[in-house]
XYZ file of C-alpha atoms in Angstrom:
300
model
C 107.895 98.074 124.835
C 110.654 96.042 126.313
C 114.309 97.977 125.263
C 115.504 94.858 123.789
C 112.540 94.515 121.457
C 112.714 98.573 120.753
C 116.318 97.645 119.719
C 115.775 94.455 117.743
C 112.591 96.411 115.422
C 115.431 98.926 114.930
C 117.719 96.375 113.837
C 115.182 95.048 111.423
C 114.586 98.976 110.250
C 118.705 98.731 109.451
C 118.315 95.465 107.152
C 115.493 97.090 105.094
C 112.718 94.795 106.034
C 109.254 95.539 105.227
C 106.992 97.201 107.052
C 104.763 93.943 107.316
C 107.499 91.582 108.061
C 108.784 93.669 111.024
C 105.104 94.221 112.331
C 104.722 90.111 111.942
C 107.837 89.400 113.742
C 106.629 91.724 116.598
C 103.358 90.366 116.823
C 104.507 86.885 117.227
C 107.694 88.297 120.100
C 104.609 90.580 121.990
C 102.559 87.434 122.126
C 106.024 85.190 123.143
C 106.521 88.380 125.958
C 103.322 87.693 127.417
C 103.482 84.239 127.686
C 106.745 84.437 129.120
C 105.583 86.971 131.785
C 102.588 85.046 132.667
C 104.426 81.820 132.808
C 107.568 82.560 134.796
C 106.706 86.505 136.298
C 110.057 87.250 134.391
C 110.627 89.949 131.119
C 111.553 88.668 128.412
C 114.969 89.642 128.492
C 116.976 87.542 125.864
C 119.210 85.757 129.123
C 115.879 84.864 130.990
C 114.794 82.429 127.850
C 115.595 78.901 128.274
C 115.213 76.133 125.843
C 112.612 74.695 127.877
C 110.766 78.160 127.949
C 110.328 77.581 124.272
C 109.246 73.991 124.412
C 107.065 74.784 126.661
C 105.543 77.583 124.941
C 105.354 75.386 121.802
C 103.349 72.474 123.873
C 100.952 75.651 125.199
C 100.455 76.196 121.785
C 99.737 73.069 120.215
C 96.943 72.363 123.696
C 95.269 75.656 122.288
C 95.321 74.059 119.099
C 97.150 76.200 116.956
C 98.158 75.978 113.516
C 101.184 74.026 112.951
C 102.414 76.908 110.282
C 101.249 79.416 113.120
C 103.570 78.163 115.605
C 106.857 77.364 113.937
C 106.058 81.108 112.123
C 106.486 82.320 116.136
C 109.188 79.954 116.980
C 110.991 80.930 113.995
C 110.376 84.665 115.206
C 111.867 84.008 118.585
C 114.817 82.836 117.317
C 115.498 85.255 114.978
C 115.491 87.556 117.920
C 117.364 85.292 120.339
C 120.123 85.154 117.369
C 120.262 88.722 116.910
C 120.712 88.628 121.006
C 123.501 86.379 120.615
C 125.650 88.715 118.075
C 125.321 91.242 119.873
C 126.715 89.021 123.410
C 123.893 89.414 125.037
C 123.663 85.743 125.128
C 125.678 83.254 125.023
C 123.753 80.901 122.190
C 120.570 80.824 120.825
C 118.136 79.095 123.309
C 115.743 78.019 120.073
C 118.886 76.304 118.220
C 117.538 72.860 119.305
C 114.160 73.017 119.800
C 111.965 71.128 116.638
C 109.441 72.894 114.691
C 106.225 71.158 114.260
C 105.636 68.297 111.928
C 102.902 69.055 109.536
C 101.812 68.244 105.890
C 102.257 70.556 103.739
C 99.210 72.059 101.587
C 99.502 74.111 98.485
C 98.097 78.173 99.299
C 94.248 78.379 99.175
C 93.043 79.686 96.077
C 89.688 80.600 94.007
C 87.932 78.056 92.029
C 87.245 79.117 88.632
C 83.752 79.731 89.520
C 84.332 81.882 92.204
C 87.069 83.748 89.920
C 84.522 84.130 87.445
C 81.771 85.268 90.039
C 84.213 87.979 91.172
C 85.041 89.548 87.714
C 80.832 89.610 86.932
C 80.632 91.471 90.153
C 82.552 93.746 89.586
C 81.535 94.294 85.650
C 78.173 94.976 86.998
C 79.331 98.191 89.251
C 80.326 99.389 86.072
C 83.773 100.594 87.711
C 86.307 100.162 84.819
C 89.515 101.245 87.780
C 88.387 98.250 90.303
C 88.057 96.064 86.952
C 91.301 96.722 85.771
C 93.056 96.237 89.493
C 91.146 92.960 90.103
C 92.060 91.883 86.267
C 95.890 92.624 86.789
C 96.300 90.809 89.897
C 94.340 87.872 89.135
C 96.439 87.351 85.584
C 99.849 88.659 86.143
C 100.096 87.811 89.824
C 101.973 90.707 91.047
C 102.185 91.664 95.116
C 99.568 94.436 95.745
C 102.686 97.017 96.601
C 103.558 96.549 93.248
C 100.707 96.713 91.810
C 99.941 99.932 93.680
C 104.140 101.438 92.523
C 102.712 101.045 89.290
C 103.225 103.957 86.982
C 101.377 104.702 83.346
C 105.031 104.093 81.466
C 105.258 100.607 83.582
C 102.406 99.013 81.046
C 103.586 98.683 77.292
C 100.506 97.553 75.007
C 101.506 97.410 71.139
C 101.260 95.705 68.320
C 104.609 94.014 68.997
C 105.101 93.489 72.785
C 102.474 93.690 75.742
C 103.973 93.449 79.072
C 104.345 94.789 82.667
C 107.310 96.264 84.302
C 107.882 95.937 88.191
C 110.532 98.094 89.441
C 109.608 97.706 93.113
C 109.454 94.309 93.739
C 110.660 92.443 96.889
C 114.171 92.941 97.643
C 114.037 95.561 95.274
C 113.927 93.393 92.194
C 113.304 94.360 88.984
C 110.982 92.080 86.566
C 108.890 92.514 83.635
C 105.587 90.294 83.205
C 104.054 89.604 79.622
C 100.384 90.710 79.310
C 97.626 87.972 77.597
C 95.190 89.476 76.436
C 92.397 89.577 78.704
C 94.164 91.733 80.748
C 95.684 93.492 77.698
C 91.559 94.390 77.091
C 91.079 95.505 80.085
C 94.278 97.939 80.640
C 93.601 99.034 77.335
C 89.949 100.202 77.952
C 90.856 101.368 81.501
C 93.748 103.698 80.294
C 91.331 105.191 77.472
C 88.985 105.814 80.117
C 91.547 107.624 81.965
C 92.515 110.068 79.287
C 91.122 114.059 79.765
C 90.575 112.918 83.660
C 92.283 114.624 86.474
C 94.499 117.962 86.826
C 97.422 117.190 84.263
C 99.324 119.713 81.862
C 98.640 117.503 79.389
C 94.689 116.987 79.032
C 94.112 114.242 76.848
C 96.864 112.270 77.540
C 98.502 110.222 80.659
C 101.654 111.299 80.968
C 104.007 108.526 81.867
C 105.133 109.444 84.845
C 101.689 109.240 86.374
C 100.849 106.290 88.933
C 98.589 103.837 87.391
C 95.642 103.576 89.802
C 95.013 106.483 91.882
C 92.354 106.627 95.144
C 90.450 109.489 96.471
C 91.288 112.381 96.468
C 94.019 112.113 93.257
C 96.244 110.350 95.983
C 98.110 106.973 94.730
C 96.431 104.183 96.259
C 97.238 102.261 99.043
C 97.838 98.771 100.352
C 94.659 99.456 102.223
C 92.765 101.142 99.789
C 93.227 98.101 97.387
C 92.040 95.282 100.025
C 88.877 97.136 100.769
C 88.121 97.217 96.661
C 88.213 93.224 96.510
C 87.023 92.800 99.708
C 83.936 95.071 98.905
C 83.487 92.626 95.785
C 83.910 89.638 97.221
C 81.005 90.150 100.216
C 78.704 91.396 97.091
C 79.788 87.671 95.356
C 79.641 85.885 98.392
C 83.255 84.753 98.315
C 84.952 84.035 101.495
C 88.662 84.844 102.171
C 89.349 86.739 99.236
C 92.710 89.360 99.365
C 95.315 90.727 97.013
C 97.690 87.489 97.996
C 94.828 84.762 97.261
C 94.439 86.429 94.361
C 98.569 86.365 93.623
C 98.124 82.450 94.796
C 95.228 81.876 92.440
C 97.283 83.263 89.394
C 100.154 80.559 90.632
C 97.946 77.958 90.459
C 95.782 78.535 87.277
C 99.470 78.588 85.645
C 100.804 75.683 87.209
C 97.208 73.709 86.468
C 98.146 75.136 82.817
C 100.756 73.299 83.258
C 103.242 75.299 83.076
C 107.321 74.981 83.792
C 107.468 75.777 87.075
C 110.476 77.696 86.415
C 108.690 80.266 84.343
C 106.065 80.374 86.978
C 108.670 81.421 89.617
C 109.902 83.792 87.191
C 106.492 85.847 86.944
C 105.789 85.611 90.662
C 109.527 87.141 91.530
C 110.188 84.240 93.431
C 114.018 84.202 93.513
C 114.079 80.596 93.926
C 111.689 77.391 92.484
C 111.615 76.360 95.760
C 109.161 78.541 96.928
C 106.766 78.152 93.374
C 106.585 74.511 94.548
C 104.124 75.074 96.974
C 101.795 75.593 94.474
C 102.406 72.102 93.098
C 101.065 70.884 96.153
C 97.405 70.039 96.368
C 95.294 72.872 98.700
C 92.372 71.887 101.028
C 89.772 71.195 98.238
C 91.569 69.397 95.839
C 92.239 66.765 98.604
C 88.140 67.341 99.832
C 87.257 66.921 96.065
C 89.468 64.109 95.991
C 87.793 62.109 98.915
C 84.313 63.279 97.489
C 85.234 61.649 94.520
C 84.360 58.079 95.846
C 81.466 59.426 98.084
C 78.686 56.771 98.053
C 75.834 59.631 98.240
């Protein structure tokens, strides 16, 4: 890897980004290096860019027919790293500063149709696997990232007579929130959790003790980020639903609340969002509300 890349992941290490945002940003800079390489036989040394390097790798780009989203993601990428350049007087100013990001229309997160939610949930009934149940049911009604649900620990989940509700101590940036329960996924906790008790190696043998992570994998070994996107994608090829992940699932909780019509400020409370800005997108109409908009007045 080129040392100034080596040195900008480490910079990213130093601000506490994720693991997934730093491996996105480097994704997008590898496939800006070879580009660069191909296109001018040059590294990609922060003073070898030019702001008609960029606009040129933006036009190469849009002829492949990327993405809009795709490509101002990667010019947004290279300027991060060109500014970090910059501050660090490697460069004079940021070569990206001017150049426009693609014009596109902005469409609300796919998510699952009722139908399809429902198919998924049947599915995974039928296995007769009250864990994947339970994981499936907490993501799809509280929303939660799949890191937090996977931080989750037994004393995180308060079911009573009084209060029912979900504690996230892990949440992006750190941020602490705490999600009511309704009661279908109250149901299913509940029975999960029961099911639980007298299972495993604990001291205490017919109880979970609190400290205990919620949803464990093989082994007795928390489960993973990976662990958790083979579960729903297991279910999903078994229903037949395409495109199916922890995160449509977290955009299909979104919009079933914001169909419910709910305040949008609430909704961006639940998500973690730490601004209503970023709920709106769910607002916005997705793919198949505009195709079953236009089918609508279909002659056939």
């Amino acid at each position: 890897m080129n040392d100034n890349l080596q040195d900008y992941r480490d910079y990213l290490y130093d601000l506490d980004k994720s693991e997934k945002t730093i491996q996105a940003y480097m994704t997008d800079l590898r496939s800006f290096s070879h580009w660069f390489e191909t296109e001018t036989g040059e590294s990609i040394d922060p003073e070898n860019i030019t702001p008609l390097d960029v606009i040129d790798y933006r036009k190469d780009m849009l002829d492949q027919g990327r993405k809009p989203s795709t490509i101002n993601r990667r010019l947004i990428s290279i300027s991060s790293f060109c500014q970090w350049a910059r501050e660090n007087d490697l460069i004079p100013n940021n070569p990206v500063e001017g150049v426009r990001p693609v014009a596109e229309e902005p469409l609300g997160p796919a998510a699952l149709e009722r139908k399809q939610q429902l198919a998924l949930i049947r599915t995974v009934r039928r296995s007769g696997n009250i864990r994947d149940l339970a994981i499936i049911t907490t993501l799809l009604h509280t929303g939660i990232r799949v890191n937090e649900l996977c931080n989750l620990h037994v004393s995180d989940i308060i079911i009573s007579e009084n209060s029912n509700m979900i504690t996230v101590r892990q949440g992006k940036g750190t941020k602490r929130r705490t999600i009511p329960l309704n009661p279908t996924v109250v149901r299913i906790l509940k029975d999960y959790l029961e099911s639980q008790n007298g299972k495993g190696t604990r001291t205490t043998a017919t109880q979970l003790e609190a400290s205990e992570f919620l949803f464990y994998g093989q082994k007795r070994t928390p489960l993973t980020d990976r662990g958790v996107r083979y579960i729903i994608k297991k279910y999903a090829y078994i229903a037949k639903i395409e495109h199916v992940s922890p995160h449509s699932l977290r955009h299909t909780c979104a919009k079933n609340l914001i169909d419910a019509g709910q305040p949008i400020d609430r909704v961006a409370t639940i998500l973690g969002h730490s601004s209503v800005n970023t709920t709106k997108i769910y607002t916005m109409p997705t793919e198949r509300d505009l195709q079953k908009t236009m089918d609508s007045i279909a002659w056939e």
